[in-house]
Short mmCIF file of C-alpha atoms in Angstrom, two decimals:
data_model
loop_
_atom_site.label_atom_id
_atom_site.label_comp_id
_atom_site.label_asym_id
_atom_site.label_seq_id
_atom_site.Cartn_x
_atom_site.Cartn_y
_atom_site.Cartn_z
CA ASP A 9 34.12 -120.12 -34.11
CA ALA A 10 32.64 -123.63 -34.07
CA MET A 11 29.56 -124.43 -34.81
CA VAL A 12 28.99 -127.63 -33.25
CA ILE A 13 31.11 -128.49 -30.20
CA GLN A 14 31.46 -131.82 -28.70
CA ASN A 15 32.71 -132.93 -25.35
CA PRO A 16 34.72 -134.31 -24.34
CA ARG A 17 36.98 -134.87 -27.24
CA TYR A 18 38.23 -138.33 -25.97
CA GLN A 19 36.45 -140.08 -23.02
CA VAL A 20 37.81 -143.23 -21.30
CA THR A 21 35.62 -145.26 -19.24
CA GLN A 22 35.49 -148.25 -17.29
CA PHE A 23 33.24 -151.69 -18.56
CA GLY A 24 29.87 -151.06 -17.05
CA LYS A 25 30.49 -147.45 -15.70
CA PRO A 26 27.98 -145.09 -16.98
CA VAL A 27 29.01 -142.42 -19.67
CA THR A 28 27.74 -139.25 -21.00
CA LEU A 29 29.19 -137.55 -24.14
CA SER A 30 27.43 -133.95 -25.27
CA CYS A 31 27.20 -131.77 -28.16
CA SER A 32 25.93 -128.08 -28.58
CA GLN A 33 25.34 -126.10 -31.56
CA THR A 34 25.30 -122.47 -32.23
CA LEU A 35 23.45 -122.88 -35.25
CA ASN A 36 20.15 -122.91 -33.90
CA HIS A 37 19.01 -126.09 -36.13
CA ASN A 38 15.98 -128.37 -35.62
CA VAL A 39 17.41 -131.15 -36.11
CA MET A 40 20.37 -132.78 -34.35
CA TYR A 41 21.68 -136.63 -34.58
CA TRP A 42 24.19 -138.86 -32.99
CA TYR A 43 26.02 -141.11 -34.90
CA GLN A 44 28.54 -143.95 -33.83
CA GLN A 45 31.28 -145.15 -36.01
CA LYS A 46 33.45 -147.96 -35.24
CA SER A 47 37.23 -148.06 -36.70
CA SER A 48 37.22 -148.20 -40.77
CA GLN A 49 33.44 -148.32 -40.67
CA ALA A 50 30.47 -146.36 -41.81
CA PRO A 51 28.90 -143.59 -39.59
CA LYS A 52 26.12 -145.35 -38.25
CA LEU A 53 22.85 -143.44 -36.77
CA LEU A 54 22.11 -143.59 -33.42
CA PHE A 55 19.46 -141.20 -33.06
CA HIS A 56 17.82 -138.03 -34.29
CA TYR A 57 15.69 -135.28 -32.89
CA TYR A 58 13.86 -132.79 -34.76
CA ASP A 59 13.20 -130.18 -32.08
CA LYS A 60 12.52 -132.45 -29.40
CA ASP A 61 10.79 -135.24 -31.27
CA PHE A 62 12.97 -137.70 -30.84
CA ASN A 63 13.10 -140.72 -33.47
CA ASN A 64 15.48 -143.79 -32.36
CA GLU A 65 16.61 -146.44 -34.78
CA ALA A 66 14.90 -149.86 -34.83
CA ASP A 67 18.89 -151.43 -34.40
CA THR A 68 20.45 -148.67 -31.58
CA PRO A 69 20.88 -150.90 -28.46
CA ASP A 70 18.65 -150.21 -24.98
CA ASN A 71 21.80 -148.82 -23.55
CA PHE A 72 22.15 -146.15 -25.57
CA GLN A 73 19.80 -143.08 -24.30
CA SER A 74 19.63 -139.41 -25.27
CA ARG A 75 18.15 -136.11 -24.42
CA ARG A 76 17.66 -132.71 -25.54
CA PRO A 77 17.17 -130.94 -22.62
CA ASN A 78 16.70 -127.21 -25.32
CA THR A 79 17.95 -126.44 -29.24
CA SER A 80 21.46 -126.08 -28.25
CA PHE A 81 22.16 -129.27 -26.33
CA CYS A 82 21.76 -132.82 -26.82
CA PHE A 83 23.41 -135.92 -24.52
CA LEU A 84 24.45 -139.30 -25.45
CA ASP A 85 24.04 -141.02 -22.12
CA ILE A 86 25.64 -144.97 -22.17
CA ARG A 87 24.38 -146.93 -19.38
CA SER A 88 26.53 -149.71 -19.16
CA PRO A 89 29.08 -149.60 -21.59
CA GLY A 90 31.08 -152.47 -22.89
CA LEU A 91 34.00 -152.95 -25.33
CA GLY A 92 32.08 -153.46 -28.31
CA ASP A 93 30.78 -149.28 -27.68
CA ALA A 94 33.97 -147.98 -27.89
CA ALA A 95 33.82 -145.85 -30.73
CA MET A 96 33.89 -142.61 -32.27
CA TYR A 97 30.10 -140.63 -31.67
CA LEU A 98 29.47 -137.74 -34.22
CA CYS A 99 26.99 -135.20 -33.40
CA ALA A 100 25.62 -133.19 -36.40
CA THR A 101 23.14 -130.92 -37.05
CA LEU A 102 20.77 -130.00 -40.06
CA ARG A 103 18.83 -126.65 -40.46
CA GLY A 104 15.72 -127.93 -42.16
CA THR A 105 13.85 -131.29 -42.05
CA SER A 106 15.13 -132.15 -45.73
CA ALA A 107 18.37 -134.40 -45.52
CA LEU A 108 19.66 -132.85 -48.25
CA ASP A 109 20.24 -130.06 -46.64
CA THR A 110 24.04 -130.09 -45.33
CA GLN A 111 24.54 -131.73 -41.83
CA TYR A 112 26.86 -129.96 -40.07
CA PHE A 113 29.44 -132.30 -37.86
CA GLY A 114 31.15 -132.14 -34.77
CA PRO A 115 34.64 -133.39 -34.50
CA GLY A 116 33.41 -136.20 -32.13
CA THR A 117 34.00 -137.82 -29.05
CA ARG A 118 36.60 -140.72 -29.00
CA LEU A 119 35.09 -143.31 -26.18
CA THR A 120 37.42 -146.07 -25.01
CA VAL A 121 36.37 -148.91 -22.95
CA LEU A 122 38.51 -150.26 -20.33
CA ASP B 19 24.36 -155.31 -44.79
CA GLN B 20 26.19 -152.80 -46.34
CA GLN B 21 24.71 -150.86 -48.37
CA VAL B 22 26.82 -148.33 -49.62
CA LYS B 23 30.34 -149.34 -50.07
CA GLN B 24 33.57 -148.21 -50.54
CA ASN B 25 35.68 -150.68 -51.94
CA SER B 26 39.51 -148.92 -51.33
CA PRO B 27 39.87 -147.86 -48.23
CA SER B 28 42.73 -146.05 -49.19
CA LEU B 29 43.93 -144.26 -52.43
CA SER B 30 47.52 -142.13 -53.16
CA VAL B 31 47.70 -139.73 -55.90
CA GLN B 32 50.33 -137.03 -57.01
CA GLU B 33 49.79 -133.63 -57.10
CA GLY B 34 48.11 -132.15 -60.17
CA ARG B 35 47.06 -135.60 -61.69
CA ILE B 36 43.08 -136.74 -60.88
CA SER B 37 42.25 -138.92 -58.20
CA ILE B 38 38.79 -141.20 -59.00
CA LEU B 39 37.22 -142.10 -55.50
CA ASN B 40 34.65 -145.21 -55.87
CA CYS B 41 31.40 -146.19 -54.11
CA ASP B 42 28.77 -148.62 -55.06
CA TYR B 43 25.35 -149.41 -53.66
CA THR B 44 23.16 -152.23 -53.28
CA ASN B 45 19.77 -150.52 -52.46
CA SER B 46 17.64 -149.05 -56.01
CA MET B 47 15.91 -147.02 -53.84
CA PHE B 48 18.29 -144.88 -53.68
CA ASP B 49 17.81 -140.96 -55.24
CA TYR B 50 20.07 -139.07 -53.50
CA PHE B 51 23.77 -139.09 -53.25
CA LEU B 52 26.38 -136.91 -51.38
CA TRP B 53 30.24 -136.99 -51.02
CA TYR B 54 31.56 -135.64 -47.82
CA LYS B 55 34.91 -135.11 -46.52
CA LYS B 56 36.72 -135.41 -43.20
CA TYR B 57 40.09 -134.06 -42.02
CA PRO B 58 41.81 -135.50 -39.00
CA ALA B 59 40.17 -134.35 -35.71
CA GLU B 60 37.47 -132.71 -37.46
CA GLY B 61 34.11 -133.55 -38.38
CA PRO B 62 32.62 -134.55 -41.85
CA THR B 63 31.93 -131.70 -44.06
CA PHE B 64 29.57 -131.84 -47.07
CA LEU B 65 31.77 -131.72 -50.45
CA ILE B 66 29.06 -132.32 -53.56
CA SER B 67 25.34 -134.23 -54.08
CA ILE B 68 24.14 -135.70 -57.08
CA SER B 69 20.33 -136.47 -57.72
CA SER B 70 19.31 -139.80 -59.44
CA ILE B 71 17.72 -137.52 -62.46
CA LYS B 72 21.25 -136.48 -63.23
CA ASP B 73 24.72 -138.55 -64.31
CA LYS B 74 26.84 -135.53 -63.81
CA ASN B 75 27.26 -133.10 -61.61
CA GLU B 76 30.37 -130.77 -61.25
CA ASP B 77 31.74 -127.89 -58.66
CA GLY B 78 34.71 -126.65 -59.78
CA ARG B 79 37.40 -129.33 -59.02
CA PHE B 80 34.95 -131.57 -57.82
CA THR B 81 32.59 -133.73 -60.13
CA VAL B 82 30.39 -136.78 -59.26
CA PHE B 83 29.49 -139.31 -62.17
CA LEU B 84 26.24 -141.24 -60.87
CA ASN B 85 26.09 -144.66 -63.02
CA LYS B 86 22.48 -145.53 -61.82
CA SER B 87 22.51 -149.16 -63.88
CA ALA B 88 25.77 -149.91 -62.44
CA LYS B 89 24.55 -148.71 -59.03
CA HIS B 90 28.14 -146.94 -58.62
CA LEU B 91 29.35 -143.33 -58.45
CA SER B 92 32.45 -141.63 -58.49
CA LEU B 93 34.08 -138.98 -57.51
CA HIS B 94 36.75 -137.03 -59.59
CA ILE B 95 39.22 -134.55 -58.21
CA VAL B 96 40.85 -132.67 -61.00
CA PRO B 97 43.71 -131.25 -60.41
CA SER B 98 44.66 -133.19 -56.82
CA GLN B 99 46.05 -130.89 -54.44
CA PRO B 100 47.93 -131.64 -51.21
CA GLY B 101 45.22 -129.73 -49.27
CA ASP B 102 42.90 -132.65 -50.44
CA SER B 103 44.39 -134.99 -48.87
CA ALA B 104 41.17 -136.33 -46.41
CA VAL B 105 39.09 -139.21 -46.15
CA TYR B 106 36.10 -138.88 -48.28
CA PHE B 107 32.45 -140.48 -47.37
CA CYS B 108 29.85 -141.67 -49.93
CA ALA B 109 26.66 -141.41 -48.53
CA ALA B 110 23.07 -142.27 -50.09
CA LEU B 111 19.16 -141.58 -49.07
CA LYS B 112 16.02 -142.57 -50.40
CA THR B 113 13.91 -139.56 -49.94
CA SER B 114 14.93 -136.32 -49.11
CA TYR B 115 13.24 -136.82 -45.97
CA ASP B 116 15.14 -140.42 -45.19
CA LYS B 117 18.04 -140.73 -42.60
CA VAL B 118 21.90 -140.34 -44.48
CA ILE B 119 23.47 -143.98 -45.41
CA PHE B 120 27.17 -143.37 -45.02
CA GLY B 121 30.02 -145.96 -46.81
CA PRO B 122 33.18 -146.82 -44.91
CA GLY B 123 35.40 -144.11 -46.64
CA THR B 124 38.12 -143.63 -48.35
CA SER B 125 41.46 -141.96 -47.49
CA LEU B 126 43.05 -140.21 -50.11
CA SER B 127 46.48 -138.87 -49.51
CA VAL B 128 47.55 -136.90 -52.53
CA ILE B 129 51.59 -136.42 -52.66
CA PRO B 130 53.20 -132.90 -53.35
#
């Protein structure tokens, strides 16, 4: 009974070839987040949605975009992946508006860029 | 600039003993602190939190201590069990509506 599902779990792409990572949730939570975690580093917030209200972190590269067509699904698009974009991408949800509520994370998608 | 630091990438502890995971932060505006635990191939899961008005919060075997003047917090696990082997992330936020800033994590191994 997975609550936050990420597909695929492993994604290999070529330098410059667009890639889309997907996240779905069965929790009906309002807020969804995308984090990037590079090896041995802290998860770094890229975007978050409160319902359909999109919030971009100031230092998120333009190469990264996101879509949330409905409550359940959220996508991360990397338009032209570079070698530096190889990382674990974590999706998370939050029930309410307070960041003190528990975030529920998916298992992540590990992106390799060749 | 790393606002939340976990200077020990890894820690090994014997089963039954105490595990102490440390976390330091640089931003004095942080008012809330969280610990998340992550098993391999799974996403992080929430473990315990503390607000800056407290200096201790306890939940079963897990206790978090906060020293605001030192900008330091620690997670104590007593007694440690092999199932506690995981990566532990410290996290902080300024207000309840702010984004969560994570540390890089400490990998704990509890040896049977």
